[in-house]
mmCIF file with all atom_site columns, C-alpha atoms in Angstrom:
data_model
loop_
_atom_site.group_PDB
_atom_site.id
_atom_site.type_symbol
_atom_site.label_atom_id
_atom_site.label_alt_id
_atom_site.label_comp_id
_atom_site.label_asym_id
_atom_site.label_entity_id
_atom_site.label_seq_id
_atom_site.pdbx_PDB_ins_code
_atom_site.Cartn_x
_atom_site.Cartn_y
_atom_site.Cartn_z
_atom_site.occupancy
_atom_site.B_iso_or_equiv
_atom_site.pdbx_formal_charge
_atom_site.auth_seq_id
_atom_site.auth_comp_id
_atom_site.auth_asym_id
_atom_site.auth_atom_id
_atom_site.pdbx_PDB_model_num
ATOM 1   C CA . MET A 1 1   ? 4.178   101.092 -13.412 1.00 39.00 ? 1   MET A CA 1
ATOM 2   C CA . ASP A 1 2   ? 5.790   104.358 -14.652 1.00 50.00 ? 2   ASP A CA 1
ATOM 3   C CA . ARG A 1 3   ? 4.306   106.827 -17.316 1.00 48.00 ? 3   ARG A CA 1
ATOM 4   C CA . THR A 1 4   ? 7.225   105.888 -19.706 1.00 56.00 ? 4   THR A CA 1
ATOM 5   C CA . ARG A 1 5   ? 5.847   102.587 -19.732 1.00 85.00 ? 5   ARG A CA 1
ATOM 6   C CA . PHE A 1 6   ? 2.056   103.368 -20.261 1.00 86.00 ? 6   PHE A CA 1
ATOM 7   C CA . GLY A 1 7   ? 3.715   105.505 -23.212 1.00 85.00 ? 7   GLY A CA 1
ATOM 8   C CA . GLU A 1 8   ? 4.973   102.504 -24.644 1.00 86.00 ? 8   GLU A CA 1
ATOM 9   C CA . MET A 1 9   ? 2.443   100.074 -24.041 1.00 87.00 ? 9   MET A CA 1
ATOM 10  C CA . GLN A 1 10  ? 0.269   98.998  -27.121 1.00 89.00 ? 10  GLN A CA 1
ATOM 11  C CA . CYS A 1 11  ? -3.293  99.586  -25.136 1.00 90.00 ? 11  CYS A CA 1
ATOM 12  C CA . PRO A 1 12  ? -4.709  102.526 -26.664 1.00 92.00 ? 12  PRO A CA 1
ATOM 13  C CA . ILE A 1 13  ? -6.147  103.093 -22.928 1.00 92.00 ? 13  ILE A CA 1
ATOM 14  C CA . ALA A 1 14  ? -2.329  102.682 -21.418 1.00 91.00 ? 14  ALA A CA 1
ATOM 15  C CA . ARG A 1 15  ? -1.355  105.113 -23.928 1.00 92.00 ? 15  ARG A CA 1
ATOM 16  C CA . SER A 1 16  ? -3.786  107.627 -22.853 1.00 94.00 ? 16  SER A CA 1
ATOM 17  C CA . LEU A 1 17  ? -3.205  107.605 -19.111 1.00 93.00 ? 17  LEU A CA 1
ATOM 18  C CA . ALA A 1 18  ? 0.336   107.975 -19.729 1.00 91.00 ? 18  ALA A CA 1
ATOM 19  C CA . ARG A 1 19  ? -0.717  111.716 -20.892 1.00 93.00 ? 19  ARG A CA 1
ATOM 20  C CA . VAL A 1 20  ? -3.947  111.680 -18.529 1.00 94.00 ? 20  VAL A CA 1
ATOM 21  C CA . GLY A 1 21  ? -4.323  109.420 -16.244 1.00 90.00 ? 21  GLY A CA 1
ATOM 22  C CA . ASP A 1 22  ? -3.347  111.845 -12.704 1.00 93.00 ? 22  ASP A CA 1
ATOM 23  C CA . GLN A 1 23  ? -5.832  113.888 -11.172 1.00 95.00 ? 23  GLN A CA 1
ATOM 24  C CA . TRP A 1 24  ? -4.444  117.243 -11.706 1.00 97.00 ? 24  TRP A CA 1
ATOM 25  C CA . THR A 1 25  ? -3.895  117.020 -15.200 1.00 97.00 ? 25  THR A CA 1
ATOM 26  C CA . ILE A 1 26  ? -7.333  116.026 -15.568 1.00 97.00 ? 26  ILE A CA 1
ATOM 27  C CA . LEU A 1 27  ? -8.437  119.000 -13.824 1.00 98.00 ? 27  LEU A CA 1
ATOM 28  C CA . ILE A 1 28  ? -6.227  121.878 -15.295 1.00 98.00 ? 28  ILE A CA 1
ATOM 29  C CA . LEU A 1 29  ? -7.809  119.828 -18.701 1.00 98.00 ? 29  LEU A CA 1
ATOM 30  C CA . ARG A 1 30  ? -11.823 121.242 -17.658 1.00 98.00 ? 30  ARG A CA 1
ATOM 31  C CA . ASP A 1 31  ? -10.113 124.065 -16.782 1.00 98.00 ? 31  ASP A CA 1
ATOM 32  C CA . ALA A 1 32  ? -9.014  125.071 -19.519 1.00 98.00 ? 32  ALA A CA 1
ATOM 33  C CA . PHE A 1 33  ? -12.538 123.754 -21.052 1.00 98.00 ? 33  PHE A CA 1
ATOM 34  C CA . ASN A 1 34  ? -13.817 125.880 -18.568 1.00 97.00 ? 34  ASN A CA 1
ATOM 35  C CA . GLY A 1 35  ? -11.715 128.981 -20.339 1.00 98.00 ? 35  GLY A CA 1
ATOM 36  C CA . LEU A 1 36  ? -8.632  129.885 -18.491 1.00 98.00 ? 36  LEU A CA 1
ATOM 37  C CA . SER A 1 37  ? -5.166  129.415 -19.849 1.00 98.00 ? 37  SER A CA 1
ATOM 38  C CA . ARG A 1 38  ? -2.665  131.334 -17.572 1.00 98.00 ? 38  ARG A CA 1
ATOM 39  C CA . PHE A 1 39  ? -0.471  129.562 -15.399 1.00 97.00 ? 39  PHE A CA 1
ATOM 40  C CA . ASP A 1 40  ? -2.047  132.151 -12.348 1.00 97.00 ? 40  ASP A CA 1
ATOM 41  C CA . GLU A 1 41  ? -5.371  131.488 -13.441 1.00 98.00 ? 41  GLU A CA 1
ATOM 42  C CA . PHE A 1 42  ? -4.735  127.415 -13.583 1.00 98.00 ? 42  PHE A CA 1
ATOM 43  C CA . GLU A 1 43  ? -2.785  128.038 -10.541 1.00 98.00 ? 43  GLU A CA 1
ATOM 44  C CA . GLU A 1 44  ? -5.555  130.073 -8.299  1.00 98.00 ? 44  GLU A CA 1
ATOM 45  C CA . SER A 1 45  ? -8.828  127.872 -9.428  1.00 98.00 ? 45  SER A CA 1
ATOM 46  C CA . LEU A 1 46  ? -6.885  124.780 -8.041  1.00 98.00 ? 46  LEU A CA 1
ATOM 47  C CA . GLY A 1 47  ? -5.297  125.820 -5.170  1.00 98.00 ? 47  GLY A CA 1
ATOM 48  C CA . ILE A 1 48  ? -2.050  123.627 -6.566  1.00 97.00 ? 48  ILE A CA 1
ATOM 49  C CA . ALA A 1 49  ? 1.965   124.165 -6.271  1.00 97.00 ? 49  ALA A CA 1
ATOM 50  C CA . PRO A 1 50  ? 3.796   126.051 -8.492  1.00 98.00 ? 50  PRO A CA 1
ATOM 51  C CA . ASN A 1 51  ? 6.011   123.582 -9.137  1.00 98.00 ? 51  ASN A CA 1
ATOM 52  C CA . ILE A 1 52  ? 3.636   120.810 -9.856  1.00 98.00 ? 52  ILE A CA 1
ATOM 53  C CA . LEU A 1 53  ? 1.286   122.915 -11.999 1.00 98.00 ? 53  LEU A CA 1
ATOM 54  C CA . ALA A 1 54  ? 4.229   123.808 -14.202 1.00 98.00 ? 54  ALA A CA 1
ATOM 55  C CA . ALA A 1 55  ? 5.652   119.919 -14.134 1.00 97.00 ? 55  ALA A CA 1
ATOM 56  C CA . ARG A 1 56  ? 1.893   118.999 -15.681 1.00 98.00 ? 56  ARG A CA 1
ATOM 57  C CA . LEU A 1 57  ? 1.391   121.778 -18.042 1.00 98.00 ? 57  LEU A CA 1
ATOM 58  C CA . LYS A 1 58  ? 4.949   120.573 -19.615 1.00 97.00 ? 58  LYS A CA 1
ATOM 59  C CA . ALA A 1 59  ? 3.517   117.279 -20.047 1.00 97.00 ? 59  ALA A CA 1
ATOM 60  C CA . LEU A 1 60  ? 0.496   118.879 -21.759 1.00 98.00 ? 60  LEU A CA 1
ATOM 61  C CA . VAL A 1 61  ? 2.478   121.269 -23.999 1.00 98.00 ? 61  VAL A CA 1
ATOM 62  C CA . GLU A 1 62  ? 4.855   117.313 -24.618 1.00 97.00 ? 62  GLU A CA 1
ATOM 63  C CA . SER A 1 63  ? 1.506   115.343 -24.838 1.00 96.00 ? 63  SER A CA 1
ATOM 64  C CA . GLY A 1 64  ? 0.368   117.537 -27.638 1.00 97.00 ? 64  GLY A CA 1
ATOM 65  C CA . LEU A 1 65  ? -2.775  118.382 -25.789 1.00 98.00 ? 65  LEU A CA 1
ATOM 66  C CA . LEU A 1 66  ? -1.942  121.980 -24.736 1.00 98.00 ? 66  LEU A CA 1
ATOM 67  C CA . GLU A 1 67  ? -0.313  124.369 -26.824 1.00 98.00 ? 67  GLU A CA 1
ATOM 68  C CA . LYS A 1 68  ? 2.224   127.069 -25.316 1.00 97.00 ? 68  LYS A CA 1
ATOM 69  C CA . ARG A 1 69  ? 1.626   130.801 -26.589 1.00 97.00 ? 69  ARG A CA 1
ATOM 70  C CA . ARG A 1 70  ? 3.302   134.103 -25.712 1.00 96.00 ? 70  ARG A CA 1
ATOM 71  C CA . TYR A 1 71  ? 1.426   136.553 -25.082 1.00 93.00 ? 71  TYR A CA 1
ATOM 72  C CA . SER A 1 72  ? 3.651   138.738 -22.906 1.00 92.00 ? 72  SER A CA 1
ATOM 73  C CA . GLU A 1 73  ? 7.657   139.490 -23.965 1.00 92.00 ? 73  GLU A CA 1
ATOM 74  C CA . ARG A 1 74  ? 8.137   141.681 -20.606 1.00 92.00 ? 74  ARG A CA 1
ATOM 75  C CA . PRO A 1 75  ? 7.976   139.813 -18.211 1.00 93.00 ? 75  PRO A CA 1
ATOM 76  C CA . ALA A 1 76  ? 7.599   136.729 -20.076 1.00 90.00 ? 76  ALA A CA 1
ATOM 77  C CA . ARG A 1 77  ? 4.019   134.671 -20.473 1.00 94.00 ? 77  ARG A CA 1
ATOM 78  C CA . ASN A 1 78  ? 2.686   132.090 -21.803 1.00 96.00 ? 78  ASN A CA 1
ATOM 79  C CA . ALA A 1 79  ? -1.472  131.337 -22.449 1.00 98.00 ? 79  ALA A CA 1
ATOM 80  C CA . TYR A 1 80  ? -2.228  127.677 -22.632 1.00 98.00 ? 80  TYR A CA 1
ATOM 81  C CA . LEU A 1 81  ? -4.529  127.025 -25.512 1.00 98.00 ? 81  LEU A CA 1
ATOM 82  C CA . LEU A 1 82  ? -6.738  123.286 -26.368 1.00 98.00 ? 82  LEU A CA 1
ATOM 83  C CA . THR A 1 83  ? -5.054  122.001 -29.390 1.00 98.00 ? 83  THR A CA 1
ATOM 84  C CA . GLU A 1 84  ? -7.449  119.528 -31.342 1.00 98.00 ? 84  GLU A CA 1
ATOM 85  C CA . CYS A 1 85  ? -6.260  116.005 -29.145 1.00 98.00 ? 85  CYS A CA 1
ATOM 86  C CA . GLY A 1 86  ? -6.621  117.933 -26.193 1.00 98.00 ? 86  GLY A CA 1
ATOM 87  C CA . ARG A 1 87  ? -9.640  119.909 -27.720 1.00 98.00 ? 87  ARG A CA 1
ATOM 88  C CA . ASP A 1 88  ? -11.064 115.466 -28.786 1.00 98.00 ? 88  ASP A CA 1
ATOM 89  C CA . PHE A 1 89  ? -10.846 114.872 -24.340 1.00 98.00 ? 89  PHE A CA 1
ATOM 90  C CA . ARG A 1 90  ? -13.423 116.839 -23.870 1.00 97.00 ? 90  ARG A CA 1
ATOM 91  C CA . GLN A 1 91  ? -15.842 113.836 -24.530 1.00 96.00 ? 91  GLN A CA 1
ATOM 92  C CA . VAL A 1 92  ? -13.955 111.988 -22.274 1.00 97.00 ? 92  VAL A CA 1
ATOM 93  C CA . LEU A 1 93  ? -14.773 114.968 -19.139 1.00 97.00 ? 93  LEU A CA 1
ATOM 94  C CA . VAL A 1 94  ? -18.105 114.683 -20.237 1.00 97.00 ? 94  VAL A CA 1
ATOM 95  C CA . MET A 1 95  ? -18.449 111.452 -19.602 1.00 97.00 ? 95  MET A CA 1
ATOM 96  C CA . LEU A 1 96  ? -16.245 111.162 -16.067 1.00 96.00 ? 96  LEU A CA 1
ATOM 97  C CA . GLN A 1 97  ? -18.848 114.216 -15.038 1.00 97.00 ? 97  GLN A CA 1
ATOM 98  C CA . ALA A 1 98  ? -21.891 112.273 -15.393 1.00 96.00 ? 98  ALA A CA 1
ATOM 99  C CA . TRP A 1 99  ? -20.007 108.873 -14.091 1.00 96.00 ? 99  TRP A CA 1
ATOM 100 C CA . GLY A 1 100 ? -18.970 110.593 -10.737 1.00 96.00 ? 100 GLY A CA 1
ATOM 101 C CA . ASN A 1 101 ? -22.651 112.642 -10.262 1.00 96.00 ? 101 ASN A CA 1
ATOM 102 C CA . THR A 1 102 ? -24.418 108.837 -10.953 1.00 95.00 ? 102 THR A CA 1
ATOM 103 C CA . HIS A 1 103 ? -22.145 107.610 -8.117  1.00 96.00 ? 103 HIS A CA 1
ATOM 104 C CA . PHE A 1 104 ? -20.009 109.811 -6.227  1.00 97.00 ? 104 PHE A CA 1
ATOM 105 C CA . ALA A 1 105 ? -22.342 112.915 -5.759  1.00 96.00 ? 105 ALA A CA 1
ATOM 106 C CA . PRO A 1 106 ? -24.874 111.359 -2.559  1.00 95.00 ? 106 PRO A CA 1
ATOM 107 C CA . GLU A 1 107 ? -26.126 115.131 -1.829  1.00 96.00 ? 107 GLU A CA 1
ATOM 108 C CA . GLY A 1 108 ? -26.724 115.576 -5.488  1.00 94.00 ? 108 GLY A CA 1
ATOM 109 C CA . LYS A 1 109 ? -24.899 117.208 -8.744  1.00 95.00 ? 109 LYS A CA 1
ATOM 110 C CA . SER A 1 110 ? -22.855 120.558 -8.419  1.00 94.00 ? 110 SER A CA 1
ATOM 111 C CA . VAL A 1 111 ? -22.266 121.046 -11.810 1.00 96.00 ? 111 VAL A CA 1
ATOM 112 C CA . ALA A 1 112 ? -24.519 120.121 -14.712 1.00 96.00 ? 112 ALA A CA 1
ATOM 113 C CA . LEU A 1 113 ? -24.197 119.266 -17.980 1.00 96.00 ? 113 LEU A CA 1
ATOM 114 C CA . VAL A 1 114 ? -26.933 121.577 -19.505 1.00 97.00 ? 114 VAL A CA 1
ATOM 115 C CA . ASN A 1 115 ? -28.130 122.492 -23.924 1.00 97.00 ? 115 ASN A CA 1
ATOM 116 C CA . ALA A 1 116 ? -27.331 126.673 -23.776 1.00 96.00 ? 116 ALA A CA 1
ATOM 117 C CA . GLU A 1 117 ? -30.152 126.527 -25.999 1.00 97.00 ? 117 GLU A CA 1
ATOM 118 C CA . THR A 1 118 ? -32.648 125.155 -23.763 1.00 98.00 ? 118 THR A CA 1
ATOM 119 C CA . GLY A 1 119 ? -31.707 125.798 -20.702 1.00 97.00 ? 119 GLY A CA 1
ATOM 120 C CA . LEU A 1 120 ? -32.571 121.504 -20.261 1.00 98.00 ? 120 LEU A CA 1
ATOM 121 C CA . GLU A 1 121 ? -30.620 119.107 -18.073 1.00 97.00 ? 121 GLU A CA 1
ATOM 122 C CA . ALA A 1 122 ? -28.413 117.000 -21.096 1.00 96.00 ? 122 ALA A CA 1
ATOM 123 C CA . ARG A 1 123 ? -28.314 113.593 -20.583 1.00 94.00 ? 123 ARG A CA 1
ATOM 124 C CA . PRO A 1 124 ? -24.886 112.288 -22.442 1.00 96.00 ? 124 PRO A CA 1
ATOM 125 C CA . ILE A 1 125 ? -24.579 108.788 -23.785 1.00 95.00 ? 125 ILE A CA 1
ATOM 126 C CA . VAL A 1 126 ? -21.655 107.327 -25.998 1.00 95.00 ? 126 VAL A CA 1
ATOM 127 C CA . ILE A 1 127 ? -22.934 106.376 -29.190 1.00 96.00 ? 127 ILE A CA 1
ATOM 128 C CA . ASP A 1 128 ? -21.399 104.161 -31.900 1.00 96.00 ? 128 ASP A CA 1
ATOM 129 C CA . ALA A 1 129 ? -22.001 107.047 -34.931 1.00 96.00 ? 129 ALA A CA 1
ATOM 130 C CA . ILE A 1 130 ? -22.567 104.777 -37.654 1.00 96.00 ? 130 ILE A CA 1
ATOM 131 C CA . SER A 1 131 ? -25.171 102.752 -35.909 1.00 95.00 ? 131 SER A CA 1
ATOM 132 C CA . GLY A 1 132 ? -26.419 105.324 -33.985 1.00 95.00 ? 132 GLY A CA 1
ATOM 133 C CA . ARG A 1 133 ? -26.822 102.526 -31.091 1.00 95.00 ? 133 ARG A CA 1
ATOM 134 C CA . PRO A 1 134 ? -25.545 103.361 -27.455 1.00 96.00 ? 134 PRO A CA 1
ATOM 135 C CA . VAL A 1 135 ? -21.724 101.855 -26.863 1.00 95.00 ? 135 VAL A CA 1
ATOM 136 C CA . LEU A 1 136 ? -23.303 99.674  -23.922 1.00 92.00 ? 136 LEU A CA 1
ATOM 137 C CA . ASP A 1 137 ? -25.020 98.087  -25.537 1.00 91.00 ? 137 ASP A CA 1
ATOM 138 C CA . PRO A 1 138 ? -24.465 93.929  -25.962 1.00 90.00 ? 138 PRO A CA 1
ATOM 139 C CA . ALA A 1 139 ? -23.847 93.745  -29.624 1.00 91.00 ? 139 ALA A CA 1
ATOM 140 C CA . PHE A 1 140 ? -20.435 96.022  -29.208 1.00 94.00 ? 140 PHE A CA 1
ATOM 141 C CA . ARG A 1 141 ? -17.299 94.185  -27.838 1.00 92.00 ? 141 ARG A CA 1
ATOM 142 C CA . ASN A 1 142 ? -13.417 95.113  -28.478 1.00 93.00 ? 142 ASN A CA 1
ATOM 143 C CA . ARG A 1 143 ? -11.879 93.256  -30.732 1.00 92.00 ? 143 ARG A CA 1
ATOM 144 C CA . PRO A 1 144 ? -7.873  92.921  -32.123 1.00 93.00 ? 144 PRO A CA 1
ATOM 145 C CA . GLY A 1 145 ? -6.960  96.043  -34.476 1.00 93.00 ? 145 GLY A CA 1
ATOM 146 C CA . PRO A 1 146 ? -4.913  95.553  -37.570 1.00 94.00 ? 146 PRO A CA 1
ATOM 147 C CA . ALA A 1 147 ? -1.651  96.957  -35.728 1.00 94.00 ? 147 ALA A CA 1
ATOM 148 C CA . ALA A 1 148 ? -2.194  94.318  -32.363 1.00 94.00 ? 148 ALA A CA 1
ATOM 149 C CA . ASN A 1 149 ? 0.431   92.337  -30.839 1.00 93.00 ? 149 ASN A CA 1
ATOM 150 C CA . GLU A 1 150 ? 0.454   89.235  -29.531 1.00 93.00 ? 150 GLU A CA 1
ATOM 151 C CA . ARG A 1 151 ? -0.706  90.236  -26.420 1.00 91.00 ? 151 ARG A CA 1
ATOM 152 C CA . ILE A 1 152 ? -3.655  92.102  -27.392 1.00 92.00 ? 152 ILE A CA 1
ATOM 153 C CA . ARG A 1 153 ? -4.685  89.648  -30.010 1.00 92.00 ? 153 ARG A CA 1
ATOM 154 C CA . SER A 1 154 ? -4.809  87.116  -27.076 1.00 92.00 ? 154 SER A CA 1
ATOM 155 C CA . ARG A 1 155 ? -6.905  89.703  -24.311 1.00 90.00 ? 155 ARG A CA 1
ATOM 156 C CA . TYR A 1 156 ? -9.594  90.085  -27.510 1.00 90.00 ? 156 TYR A CA 1
ATOM 157 C CA . GLU A 1 157 ? -9.668  86.623  -29.595 1.00 80.00 ? 157 GLU A CA 1
ATOM 158 C CA . ASP A 1 158 ? -13.696 86.105  -28.665 1.00 70.00 ? 158 ASP A CA 1
ATOM 159 C CA . GLY A 1 159 ? -14.295 89.963  -29.790 1.00 58.00 ? 159 GLY A CA 1
ATOM 160 C CA . LEU A 1 160 ? -16.489 88.687  -32.663 1.00 55.00 ? 160 LEU A CA 1
#
């Protein structure tokens, strides 16, 4: 399926993948969280072809994860900065990094999340902000939301 179709699906995961479901896109966001903002910085960090980088940055701006801000008129140069939507993606990156370190790093961690105050390594989990319980607890299940169409309703009809 193409981006347009994923973006039109009612599933929130499919809609999210329409915006970030590409390896380069996620790595650009990773680098933005690490302080990069200029085209040449992303290009050097990623070793990505300029045409691919330009297309991914344009898509991230159109999707509302990055905003383009002019920092030089001559020559015309833009910085790409995280928006609120983009900053909210950090928790996804943190969990993706933890998952990768656990399952796909037989040589050991190349990057670890640490508490800047204590220097101790963090072990991130996803919790429910209301109950404080990990969402991996069997008590948590998906169910159709108020805007669910029939396909979504049938997929999650046994949610509760």
